GROMACS .gro file of N, CA, C and O in nm:
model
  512
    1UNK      N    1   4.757  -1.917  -5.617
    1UNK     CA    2   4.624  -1.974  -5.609
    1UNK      C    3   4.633  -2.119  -5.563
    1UNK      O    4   4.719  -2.198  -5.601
    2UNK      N    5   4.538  -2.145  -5.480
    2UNK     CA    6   4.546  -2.296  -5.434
    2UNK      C    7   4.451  -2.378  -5.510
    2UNK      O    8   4.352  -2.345  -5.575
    3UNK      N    9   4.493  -2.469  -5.492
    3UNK     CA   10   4.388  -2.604  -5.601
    3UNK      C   11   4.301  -2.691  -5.472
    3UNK      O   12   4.349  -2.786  -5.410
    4UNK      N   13   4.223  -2.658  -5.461
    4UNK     CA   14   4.118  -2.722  -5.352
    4UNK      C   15   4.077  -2.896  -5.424
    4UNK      O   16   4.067  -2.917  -5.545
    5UNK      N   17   4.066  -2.960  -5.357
    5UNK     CA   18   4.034  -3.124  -5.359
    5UNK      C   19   3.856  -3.087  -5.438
    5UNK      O   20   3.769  -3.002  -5.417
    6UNK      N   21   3.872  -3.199  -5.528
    6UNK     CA   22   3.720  -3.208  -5.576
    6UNK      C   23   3.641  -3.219  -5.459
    6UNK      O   24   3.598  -3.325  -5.414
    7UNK      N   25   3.625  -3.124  -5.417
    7UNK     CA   26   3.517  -3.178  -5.227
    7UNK      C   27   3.479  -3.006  -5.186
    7UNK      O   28   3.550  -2.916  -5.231
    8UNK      N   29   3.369  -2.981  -5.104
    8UNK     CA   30   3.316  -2.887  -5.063
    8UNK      C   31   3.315  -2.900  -4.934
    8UNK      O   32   3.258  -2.800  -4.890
    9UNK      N   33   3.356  -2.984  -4.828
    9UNK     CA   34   3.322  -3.035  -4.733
    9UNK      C   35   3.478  -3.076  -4.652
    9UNK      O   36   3.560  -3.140  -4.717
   10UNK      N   37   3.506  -3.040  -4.525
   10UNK     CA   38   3.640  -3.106  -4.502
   10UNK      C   39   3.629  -3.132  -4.346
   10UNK      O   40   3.572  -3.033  -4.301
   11UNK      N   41   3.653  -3.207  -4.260
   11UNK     CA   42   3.702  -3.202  -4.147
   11UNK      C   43   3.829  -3.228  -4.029
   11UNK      O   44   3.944  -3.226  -4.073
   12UNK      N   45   3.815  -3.244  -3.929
   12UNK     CA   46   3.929  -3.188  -3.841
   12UNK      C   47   3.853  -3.373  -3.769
   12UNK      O   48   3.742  -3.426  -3.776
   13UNK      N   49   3.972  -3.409  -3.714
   13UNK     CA   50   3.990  -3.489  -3.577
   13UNK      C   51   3.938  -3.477  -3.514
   13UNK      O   52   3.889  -3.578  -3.465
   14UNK      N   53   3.898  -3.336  -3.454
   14UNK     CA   54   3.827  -3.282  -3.333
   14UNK      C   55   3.648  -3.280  -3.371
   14UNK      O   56   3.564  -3.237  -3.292
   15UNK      N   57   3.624  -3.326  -3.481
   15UNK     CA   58   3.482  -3.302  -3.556
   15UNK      C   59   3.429  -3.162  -3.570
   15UNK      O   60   3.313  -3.129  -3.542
   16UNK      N   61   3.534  -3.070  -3.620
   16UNK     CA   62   3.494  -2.955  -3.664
   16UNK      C   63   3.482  -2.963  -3.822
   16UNK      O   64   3.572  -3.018  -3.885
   17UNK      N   65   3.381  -2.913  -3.883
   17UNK     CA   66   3.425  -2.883  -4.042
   17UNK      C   67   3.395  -2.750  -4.103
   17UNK      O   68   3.400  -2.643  -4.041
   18UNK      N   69   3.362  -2.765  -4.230
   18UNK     CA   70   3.445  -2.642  -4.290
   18UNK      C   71   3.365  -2.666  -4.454
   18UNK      O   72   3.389  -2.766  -4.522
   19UNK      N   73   3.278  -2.567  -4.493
   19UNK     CA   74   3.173  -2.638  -4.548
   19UNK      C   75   3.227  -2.524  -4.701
   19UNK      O   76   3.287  -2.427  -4.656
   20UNK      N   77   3.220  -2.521  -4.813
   20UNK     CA   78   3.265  -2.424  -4.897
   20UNK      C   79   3.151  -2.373  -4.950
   20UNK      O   80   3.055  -2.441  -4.988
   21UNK      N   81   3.162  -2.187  -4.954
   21UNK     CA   82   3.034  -2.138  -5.009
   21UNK      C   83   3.081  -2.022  -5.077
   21UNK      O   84   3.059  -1.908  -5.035
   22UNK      N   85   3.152  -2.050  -5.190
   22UNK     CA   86   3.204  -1.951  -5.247
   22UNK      C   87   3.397  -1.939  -5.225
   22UNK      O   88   3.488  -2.022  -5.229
   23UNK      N   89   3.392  -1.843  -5.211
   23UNK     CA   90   3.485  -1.796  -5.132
   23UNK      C   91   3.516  -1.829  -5.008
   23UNK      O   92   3.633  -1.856  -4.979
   24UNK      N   93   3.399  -1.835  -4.898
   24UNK     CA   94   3.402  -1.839  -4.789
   24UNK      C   95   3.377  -1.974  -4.744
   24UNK      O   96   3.363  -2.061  -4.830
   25UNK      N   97   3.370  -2.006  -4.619
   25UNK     CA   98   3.311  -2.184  -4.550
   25UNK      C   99   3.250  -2.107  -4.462
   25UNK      O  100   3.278  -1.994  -4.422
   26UNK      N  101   3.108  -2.227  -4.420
   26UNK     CA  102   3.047  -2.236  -4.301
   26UNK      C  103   3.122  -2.345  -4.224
   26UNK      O  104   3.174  -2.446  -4.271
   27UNK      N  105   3.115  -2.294  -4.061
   27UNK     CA  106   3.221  -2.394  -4.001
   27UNK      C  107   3.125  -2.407  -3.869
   27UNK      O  108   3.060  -2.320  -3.811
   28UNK      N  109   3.137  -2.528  -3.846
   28UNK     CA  110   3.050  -2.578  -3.740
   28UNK      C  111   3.092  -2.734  -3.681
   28UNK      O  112   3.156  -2.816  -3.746
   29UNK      N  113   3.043  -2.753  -3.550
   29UNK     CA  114   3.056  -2.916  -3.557
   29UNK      C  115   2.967  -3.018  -3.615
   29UNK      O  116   2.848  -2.995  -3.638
   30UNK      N  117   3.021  -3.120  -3.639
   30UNK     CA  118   2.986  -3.216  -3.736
   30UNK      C  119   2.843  -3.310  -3.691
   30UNK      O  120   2.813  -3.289  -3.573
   31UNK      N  121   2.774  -3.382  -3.744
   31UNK     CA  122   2.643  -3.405  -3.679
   31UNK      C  123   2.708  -3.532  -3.614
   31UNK      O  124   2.650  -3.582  -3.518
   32UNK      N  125   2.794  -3.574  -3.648
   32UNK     CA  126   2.865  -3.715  -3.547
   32UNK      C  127   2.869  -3.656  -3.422
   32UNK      O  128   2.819  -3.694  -3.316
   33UNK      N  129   2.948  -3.539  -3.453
   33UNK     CA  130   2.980  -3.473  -3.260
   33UNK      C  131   2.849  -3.418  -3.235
   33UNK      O  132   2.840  -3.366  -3.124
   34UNK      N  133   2.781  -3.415  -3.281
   34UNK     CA  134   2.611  -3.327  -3.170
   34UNK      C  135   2.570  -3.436  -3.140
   34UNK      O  136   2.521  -3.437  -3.027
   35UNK      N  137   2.568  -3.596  -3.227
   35UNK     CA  138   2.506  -3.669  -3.198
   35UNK      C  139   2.572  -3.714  -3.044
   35UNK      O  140   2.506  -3.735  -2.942
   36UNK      N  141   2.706  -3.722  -3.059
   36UNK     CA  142   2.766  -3.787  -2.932
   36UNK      C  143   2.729  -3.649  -2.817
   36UNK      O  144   2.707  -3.685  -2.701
   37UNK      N  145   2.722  -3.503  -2.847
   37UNK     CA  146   2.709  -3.428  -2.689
   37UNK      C  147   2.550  -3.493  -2.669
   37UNK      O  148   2.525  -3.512  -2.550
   38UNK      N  149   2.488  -3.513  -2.723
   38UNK     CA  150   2.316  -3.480  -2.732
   38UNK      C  151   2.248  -3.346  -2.744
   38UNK      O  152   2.263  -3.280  -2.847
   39UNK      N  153   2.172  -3.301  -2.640
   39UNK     CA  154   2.089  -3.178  -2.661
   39UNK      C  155   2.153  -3.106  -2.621
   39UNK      O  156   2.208  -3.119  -2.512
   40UNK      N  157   2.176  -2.953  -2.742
   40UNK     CA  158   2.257  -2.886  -2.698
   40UNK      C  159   2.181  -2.781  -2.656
   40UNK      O  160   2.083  -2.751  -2.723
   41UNK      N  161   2.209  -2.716  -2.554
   41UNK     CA  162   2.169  -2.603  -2.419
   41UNK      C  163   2.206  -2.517  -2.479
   41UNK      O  164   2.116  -2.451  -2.533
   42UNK      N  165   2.366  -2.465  -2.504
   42UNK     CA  166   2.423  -2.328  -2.521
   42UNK      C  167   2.498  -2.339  -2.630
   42UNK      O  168   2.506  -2.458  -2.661
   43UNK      N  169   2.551  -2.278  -2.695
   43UNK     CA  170   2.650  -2.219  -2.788
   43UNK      C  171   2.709  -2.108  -2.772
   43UNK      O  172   2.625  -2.021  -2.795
   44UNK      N  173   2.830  -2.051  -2.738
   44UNK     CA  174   2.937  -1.966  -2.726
   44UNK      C  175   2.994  -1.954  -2.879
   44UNK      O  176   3.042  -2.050  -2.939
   45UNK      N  177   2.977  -1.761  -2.957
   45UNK     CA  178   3.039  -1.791  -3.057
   45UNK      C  179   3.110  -1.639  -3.092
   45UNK      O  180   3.057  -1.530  -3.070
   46UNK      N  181   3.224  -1.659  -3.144
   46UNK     CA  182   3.323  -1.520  -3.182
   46UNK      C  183   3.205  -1.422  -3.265
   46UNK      O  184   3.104  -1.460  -3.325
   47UNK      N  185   3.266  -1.261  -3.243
   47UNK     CA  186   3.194  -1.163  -3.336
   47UNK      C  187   3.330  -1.203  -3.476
   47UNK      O  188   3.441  -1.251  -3.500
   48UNK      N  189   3.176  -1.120  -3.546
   48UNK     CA  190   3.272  -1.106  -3.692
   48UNK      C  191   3.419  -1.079  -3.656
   48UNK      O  192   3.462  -1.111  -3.545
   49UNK      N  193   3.506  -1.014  -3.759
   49UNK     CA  194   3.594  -0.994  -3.751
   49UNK      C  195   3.713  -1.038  -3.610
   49UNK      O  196   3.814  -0.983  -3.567
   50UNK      N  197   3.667  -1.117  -3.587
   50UNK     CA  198   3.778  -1.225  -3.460
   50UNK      C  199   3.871  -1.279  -3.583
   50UNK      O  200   3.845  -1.277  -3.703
   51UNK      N  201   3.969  -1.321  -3.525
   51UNK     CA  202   4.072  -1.410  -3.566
   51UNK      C  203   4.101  -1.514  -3.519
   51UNK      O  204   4.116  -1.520  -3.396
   52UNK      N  205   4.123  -1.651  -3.616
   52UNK     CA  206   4.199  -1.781  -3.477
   52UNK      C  207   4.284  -1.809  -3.585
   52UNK      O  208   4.274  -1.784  -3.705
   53UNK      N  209   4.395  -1.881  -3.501
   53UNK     CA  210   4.508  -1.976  -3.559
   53UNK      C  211   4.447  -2.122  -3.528
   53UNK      O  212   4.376  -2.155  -3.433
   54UNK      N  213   4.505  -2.214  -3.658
   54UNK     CA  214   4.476  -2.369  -3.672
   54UNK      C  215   4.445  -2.396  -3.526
   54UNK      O  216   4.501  -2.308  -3.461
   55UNK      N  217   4.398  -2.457  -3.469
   55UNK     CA  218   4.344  -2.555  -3.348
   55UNK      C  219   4.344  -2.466  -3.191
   55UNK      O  220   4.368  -2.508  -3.077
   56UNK      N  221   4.301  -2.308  -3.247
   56UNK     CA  222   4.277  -2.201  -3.124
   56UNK      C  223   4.129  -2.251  -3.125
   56UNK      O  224   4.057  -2.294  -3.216
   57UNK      N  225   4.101  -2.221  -2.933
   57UNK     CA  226   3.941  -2.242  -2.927
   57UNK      C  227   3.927  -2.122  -2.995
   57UNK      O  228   4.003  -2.025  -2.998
   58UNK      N  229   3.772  -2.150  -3.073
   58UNK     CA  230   3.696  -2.029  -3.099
   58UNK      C  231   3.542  -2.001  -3.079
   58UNK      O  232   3.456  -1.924  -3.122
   59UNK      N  233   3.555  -2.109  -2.984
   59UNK     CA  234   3.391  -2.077  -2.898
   59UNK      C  235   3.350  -2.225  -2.841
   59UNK      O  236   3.428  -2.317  -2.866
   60UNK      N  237   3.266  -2.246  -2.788
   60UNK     CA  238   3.193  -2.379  -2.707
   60UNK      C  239   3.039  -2.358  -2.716
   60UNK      O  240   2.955  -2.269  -2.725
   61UNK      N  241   3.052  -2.519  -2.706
   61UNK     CA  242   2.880  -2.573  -2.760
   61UNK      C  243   2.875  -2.678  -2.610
   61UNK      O  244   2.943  -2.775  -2.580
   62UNK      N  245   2.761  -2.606  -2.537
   62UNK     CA  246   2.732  -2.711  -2.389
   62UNK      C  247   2.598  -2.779  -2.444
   62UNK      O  248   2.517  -2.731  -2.524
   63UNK      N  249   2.597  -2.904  -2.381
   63UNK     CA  250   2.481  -2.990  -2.384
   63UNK      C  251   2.416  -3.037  -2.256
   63UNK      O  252   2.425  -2.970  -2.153
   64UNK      N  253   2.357  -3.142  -2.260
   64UNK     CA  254   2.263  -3.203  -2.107
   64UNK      C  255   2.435  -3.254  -2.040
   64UNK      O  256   2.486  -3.216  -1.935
   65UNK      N  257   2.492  -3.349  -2.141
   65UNK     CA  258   2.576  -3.430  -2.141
   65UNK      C  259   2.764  -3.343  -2.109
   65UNK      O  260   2.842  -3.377  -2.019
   66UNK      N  261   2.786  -3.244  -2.203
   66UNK     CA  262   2.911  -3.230  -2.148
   66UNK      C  263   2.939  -3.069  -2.213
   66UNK      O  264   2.849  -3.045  -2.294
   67UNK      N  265   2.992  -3.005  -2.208
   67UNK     CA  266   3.059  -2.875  -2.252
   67UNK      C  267   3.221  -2.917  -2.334
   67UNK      O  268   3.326  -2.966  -2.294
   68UNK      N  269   3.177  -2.871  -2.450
   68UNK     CA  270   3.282  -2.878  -2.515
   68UNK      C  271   3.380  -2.749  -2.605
   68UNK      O  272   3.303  -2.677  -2.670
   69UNK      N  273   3.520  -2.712  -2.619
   69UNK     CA  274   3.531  -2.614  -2.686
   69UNK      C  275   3.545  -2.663  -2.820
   69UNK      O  276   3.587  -2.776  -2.845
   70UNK      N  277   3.506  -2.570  -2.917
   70UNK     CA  278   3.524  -2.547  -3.042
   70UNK      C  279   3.655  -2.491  -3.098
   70UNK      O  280   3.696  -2.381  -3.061
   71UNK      N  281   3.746  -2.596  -3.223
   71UNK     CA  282   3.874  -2.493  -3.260
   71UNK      C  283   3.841  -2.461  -3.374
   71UNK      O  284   3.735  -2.496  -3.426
   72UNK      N  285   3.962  -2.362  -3.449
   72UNK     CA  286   3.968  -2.332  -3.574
   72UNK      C  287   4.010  -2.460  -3.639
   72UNK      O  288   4.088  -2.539  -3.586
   73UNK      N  289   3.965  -2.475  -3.735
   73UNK     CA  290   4.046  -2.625  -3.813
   73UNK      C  291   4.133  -2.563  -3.904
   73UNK      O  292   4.223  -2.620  -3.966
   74UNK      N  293   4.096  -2.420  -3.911
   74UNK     CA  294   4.223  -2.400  -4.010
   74UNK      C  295   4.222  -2.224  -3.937
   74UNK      O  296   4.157  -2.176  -3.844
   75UNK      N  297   4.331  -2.161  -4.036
   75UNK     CA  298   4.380  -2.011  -3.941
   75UNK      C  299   4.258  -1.990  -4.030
   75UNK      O  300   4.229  -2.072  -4.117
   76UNK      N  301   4.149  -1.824  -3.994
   76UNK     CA  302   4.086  -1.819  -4.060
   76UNK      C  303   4.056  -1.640  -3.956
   76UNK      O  304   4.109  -1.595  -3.854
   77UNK      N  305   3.970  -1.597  -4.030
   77UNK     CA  306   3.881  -1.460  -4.000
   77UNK      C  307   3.729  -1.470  -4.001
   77UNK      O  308   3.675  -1.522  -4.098
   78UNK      N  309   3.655  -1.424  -3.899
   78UNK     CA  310   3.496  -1.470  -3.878
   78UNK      C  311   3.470  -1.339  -3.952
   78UNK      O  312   3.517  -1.228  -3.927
   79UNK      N  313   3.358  -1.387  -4.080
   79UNK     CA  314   3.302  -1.301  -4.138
   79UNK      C  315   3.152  -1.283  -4.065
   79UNK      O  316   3.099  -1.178  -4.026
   80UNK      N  317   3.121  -1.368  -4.061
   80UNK     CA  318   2.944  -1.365  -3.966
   80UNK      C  319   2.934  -1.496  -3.819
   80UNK      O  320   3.015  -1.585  -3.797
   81UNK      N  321   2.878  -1.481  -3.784
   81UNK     CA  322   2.836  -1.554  -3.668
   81UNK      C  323   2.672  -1.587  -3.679
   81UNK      O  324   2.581  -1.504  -3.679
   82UNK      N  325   2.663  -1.703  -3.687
   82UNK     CA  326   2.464  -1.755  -3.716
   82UNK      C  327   2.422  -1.727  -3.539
   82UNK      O  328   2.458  -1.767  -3.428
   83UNK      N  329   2.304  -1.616  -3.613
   83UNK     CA  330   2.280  -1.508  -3.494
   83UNK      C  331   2.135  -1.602  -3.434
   83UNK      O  332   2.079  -1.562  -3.332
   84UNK      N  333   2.081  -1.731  -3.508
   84UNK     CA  334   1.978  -1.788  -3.483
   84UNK      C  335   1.981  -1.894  -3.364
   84UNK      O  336   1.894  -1.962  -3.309
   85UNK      N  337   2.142  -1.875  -3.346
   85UNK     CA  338   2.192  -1.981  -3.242
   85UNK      C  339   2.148  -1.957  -3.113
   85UNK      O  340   2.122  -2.038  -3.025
   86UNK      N  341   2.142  -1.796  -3.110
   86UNK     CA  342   2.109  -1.713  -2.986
   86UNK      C  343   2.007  -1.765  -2.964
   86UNK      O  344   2.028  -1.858  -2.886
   87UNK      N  345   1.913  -1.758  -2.988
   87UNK     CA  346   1.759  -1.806  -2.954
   87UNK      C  347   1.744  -1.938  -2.972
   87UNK      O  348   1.666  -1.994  -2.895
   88UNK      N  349   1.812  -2.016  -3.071
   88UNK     CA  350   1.745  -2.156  -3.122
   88UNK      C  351   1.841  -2.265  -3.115
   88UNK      O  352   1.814  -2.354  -3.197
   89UNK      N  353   1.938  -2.285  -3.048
   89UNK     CA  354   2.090  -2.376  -3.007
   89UNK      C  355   2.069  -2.506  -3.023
   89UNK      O  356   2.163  -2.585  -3.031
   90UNK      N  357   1.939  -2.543  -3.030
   90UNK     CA  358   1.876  -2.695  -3.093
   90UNK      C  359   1.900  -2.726  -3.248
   90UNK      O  360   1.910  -2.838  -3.298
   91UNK      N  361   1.907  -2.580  -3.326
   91UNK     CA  362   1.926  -2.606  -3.479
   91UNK      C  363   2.064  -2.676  -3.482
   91UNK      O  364   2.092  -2.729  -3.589
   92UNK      N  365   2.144  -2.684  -3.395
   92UNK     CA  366   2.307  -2.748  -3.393
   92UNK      C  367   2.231  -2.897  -3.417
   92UNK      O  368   2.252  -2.951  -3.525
   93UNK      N  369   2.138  -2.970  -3.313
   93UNK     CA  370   2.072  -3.090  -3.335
   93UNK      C  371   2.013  -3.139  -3.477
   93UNK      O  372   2.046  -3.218  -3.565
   94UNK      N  373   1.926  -3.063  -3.454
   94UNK     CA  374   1.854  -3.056  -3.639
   94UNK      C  375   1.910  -3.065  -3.775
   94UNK      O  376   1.875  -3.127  -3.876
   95UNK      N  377   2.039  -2.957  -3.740
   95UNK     CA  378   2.104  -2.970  -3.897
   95UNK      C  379   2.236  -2.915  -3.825
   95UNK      O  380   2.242  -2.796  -3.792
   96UNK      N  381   2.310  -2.979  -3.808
   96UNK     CA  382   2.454  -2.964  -3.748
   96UNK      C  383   2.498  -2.864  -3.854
   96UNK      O  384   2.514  -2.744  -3.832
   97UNK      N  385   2.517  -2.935  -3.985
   97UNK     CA  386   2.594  -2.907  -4.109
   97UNK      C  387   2.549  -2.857  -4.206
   97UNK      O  388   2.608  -2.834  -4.311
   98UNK      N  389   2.401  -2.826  -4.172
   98UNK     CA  390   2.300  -2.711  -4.251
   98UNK      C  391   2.294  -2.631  -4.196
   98UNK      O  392   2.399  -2.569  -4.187
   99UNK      N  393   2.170  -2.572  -4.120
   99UNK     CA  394   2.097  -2.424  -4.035
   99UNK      C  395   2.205  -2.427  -3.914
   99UNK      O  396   2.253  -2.322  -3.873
  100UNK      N  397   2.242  -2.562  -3.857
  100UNK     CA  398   2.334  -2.540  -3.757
  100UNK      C  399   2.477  -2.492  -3.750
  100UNK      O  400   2.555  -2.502  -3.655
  101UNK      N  401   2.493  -2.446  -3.854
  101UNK     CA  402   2.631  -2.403  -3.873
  101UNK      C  403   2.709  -2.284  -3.770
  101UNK      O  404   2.611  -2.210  -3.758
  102UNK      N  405   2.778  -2.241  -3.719
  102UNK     CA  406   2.838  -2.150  -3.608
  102UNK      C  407   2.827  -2.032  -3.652
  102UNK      O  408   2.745  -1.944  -3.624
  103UNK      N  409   2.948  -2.033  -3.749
  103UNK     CA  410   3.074  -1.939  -3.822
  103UNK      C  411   3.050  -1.946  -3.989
  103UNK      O  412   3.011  -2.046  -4.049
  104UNK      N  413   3.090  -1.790  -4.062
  104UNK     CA  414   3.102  -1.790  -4.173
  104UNK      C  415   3.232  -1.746  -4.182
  104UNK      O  416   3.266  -1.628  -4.169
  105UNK      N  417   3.322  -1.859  -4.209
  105UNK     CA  418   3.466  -1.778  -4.220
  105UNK      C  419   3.552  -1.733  -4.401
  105UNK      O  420   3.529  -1.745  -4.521
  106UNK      N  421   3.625  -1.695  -4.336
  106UNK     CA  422   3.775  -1.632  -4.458
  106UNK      C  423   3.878  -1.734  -4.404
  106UNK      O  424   3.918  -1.735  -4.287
  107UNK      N  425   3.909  -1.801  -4.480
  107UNK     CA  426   4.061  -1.847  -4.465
  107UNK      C  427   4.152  -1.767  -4.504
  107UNK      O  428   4.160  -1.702  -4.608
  108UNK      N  429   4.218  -1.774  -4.421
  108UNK     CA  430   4.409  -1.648  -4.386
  108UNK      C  431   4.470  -1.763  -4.428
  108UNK      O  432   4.586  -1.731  -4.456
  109UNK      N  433   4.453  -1.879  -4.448
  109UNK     CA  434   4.571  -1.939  -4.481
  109UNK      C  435   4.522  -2.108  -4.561
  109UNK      O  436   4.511  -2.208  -4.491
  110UNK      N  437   4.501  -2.111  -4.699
  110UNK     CA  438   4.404  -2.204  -4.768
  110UNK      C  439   4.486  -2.303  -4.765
  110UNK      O  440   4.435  -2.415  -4.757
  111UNK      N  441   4.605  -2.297  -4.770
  111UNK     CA  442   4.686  -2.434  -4.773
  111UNK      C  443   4.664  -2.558  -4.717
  111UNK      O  444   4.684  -2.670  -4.763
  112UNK      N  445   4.601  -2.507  -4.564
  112UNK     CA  446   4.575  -2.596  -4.415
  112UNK      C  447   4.492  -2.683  -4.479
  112UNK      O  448   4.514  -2.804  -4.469
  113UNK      N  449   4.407  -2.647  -4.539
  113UNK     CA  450   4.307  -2.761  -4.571
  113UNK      C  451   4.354  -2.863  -4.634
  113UNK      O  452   4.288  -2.960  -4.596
  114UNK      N  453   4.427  -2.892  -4.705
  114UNK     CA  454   4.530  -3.010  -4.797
  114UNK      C  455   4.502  -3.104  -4.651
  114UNK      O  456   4.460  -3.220  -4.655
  115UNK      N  457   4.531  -3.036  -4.536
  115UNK     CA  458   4.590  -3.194  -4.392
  115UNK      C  459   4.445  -3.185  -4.327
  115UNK      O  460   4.453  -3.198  -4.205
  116UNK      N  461   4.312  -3.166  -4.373
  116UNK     CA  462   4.225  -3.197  -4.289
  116UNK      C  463   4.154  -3.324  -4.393
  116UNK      O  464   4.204  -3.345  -4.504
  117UNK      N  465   4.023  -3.410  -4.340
  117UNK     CA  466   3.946  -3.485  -4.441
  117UNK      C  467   3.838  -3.456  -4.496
  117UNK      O  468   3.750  -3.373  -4.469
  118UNK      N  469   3.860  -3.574  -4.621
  118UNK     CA  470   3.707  -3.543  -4.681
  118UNK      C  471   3.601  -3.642  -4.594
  118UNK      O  472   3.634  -3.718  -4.502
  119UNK      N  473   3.492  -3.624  -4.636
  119UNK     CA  474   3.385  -3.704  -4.622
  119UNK      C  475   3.425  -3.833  -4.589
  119UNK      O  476   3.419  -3.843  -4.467
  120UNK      N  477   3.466  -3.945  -4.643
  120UNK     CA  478   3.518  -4.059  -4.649
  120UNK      C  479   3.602  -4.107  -4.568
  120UNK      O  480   3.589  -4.210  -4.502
  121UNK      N  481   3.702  -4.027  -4.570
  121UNK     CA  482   3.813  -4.011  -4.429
  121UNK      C  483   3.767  -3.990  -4.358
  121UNK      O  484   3.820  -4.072  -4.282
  122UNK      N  485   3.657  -3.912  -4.264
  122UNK     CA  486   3.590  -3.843  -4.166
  122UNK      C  487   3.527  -3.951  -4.133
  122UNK      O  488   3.557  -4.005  -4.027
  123UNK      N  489   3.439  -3.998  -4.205
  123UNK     CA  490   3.311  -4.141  -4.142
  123UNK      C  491   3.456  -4.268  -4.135
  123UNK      O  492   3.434  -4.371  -4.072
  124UNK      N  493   3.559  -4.254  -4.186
  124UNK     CA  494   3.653  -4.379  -4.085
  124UNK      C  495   3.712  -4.347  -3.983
  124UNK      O  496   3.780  -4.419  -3.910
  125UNK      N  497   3.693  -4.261  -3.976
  125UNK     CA  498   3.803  -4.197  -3.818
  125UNK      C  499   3.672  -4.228  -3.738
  125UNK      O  500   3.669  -4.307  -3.644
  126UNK      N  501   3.559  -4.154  -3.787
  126UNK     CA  502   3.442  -4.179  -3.691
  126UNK      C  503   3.413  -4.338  -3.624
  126UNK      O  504   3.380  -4.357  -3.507
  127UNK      N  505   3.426  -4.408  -3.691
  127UNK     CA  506   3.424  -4.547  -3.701
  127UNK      C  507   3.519  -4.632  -3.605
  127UNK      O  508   3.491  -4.744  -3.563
  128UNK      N  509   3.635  -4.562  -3.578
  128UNK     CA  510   3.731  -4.595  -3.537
  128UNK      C  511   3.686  -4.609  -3.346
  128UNK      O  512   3.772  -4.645  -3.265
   0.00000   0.00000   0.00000
């Protein structure tokens, strides 16, 4: 059994995170990175049951401004895909890290998260 950090919330370098809901995380990009693409146009996203390893693309989010891919921040298994994206790819704007979320994943491998950040760490890298 792994001992998870007092935190629900973790991210990646790349401004991916990884949100805890149970068992599972919602994983999406971070509202720092929507803020920097701007309005996002499209979203590209895996069916359930896909697989990625730590820092495999696992889909892209295009804006006015630039097309970007999306990685795994950690190895993981897609349990759902937010099917509201299809129609509504602005909720990434609105609530990056709420309604905008991508992916409902399974982590294959919980350890990874120990080397990503919390909250605190995340807004200094941002800063940087």
């Amino acid at each position: 059994m792994v001992t998870r950090r007092a935190m629900s919330t973790y991210y990646t370098k790349d401004h991916e995170y990884l949100k805890a809901d149970g068992d599972l995380f919602y994983m999406g990009i971070s509202d720092h990175a929507q803020n920097e693409l701007g309005d996002v146009v499209f979203v590209e996203l895996p069916d359930a049951g896909a697989t990625f390893d730590q820092g495999e693309a696992c889909g892209s989010v295009e804006s006015v401004k630039a097309a970007s891919s999306v990685y795994a921040p950690v190895d993981m298994e897609v349990v759902e895909s937010n099917e509201d994206l299809a129609d509504n790819c602005g909720l990434v704007n609105e609530g990056a890290e709420t309604e905008g979320w991508m992916v409902k994943v399974k982590l294959t491998n919980p350890d990874q998260l120990s080397a990503l950040m919390d909250p605190d760490a995340y807004a200094a890298h941002c800063a940087e």
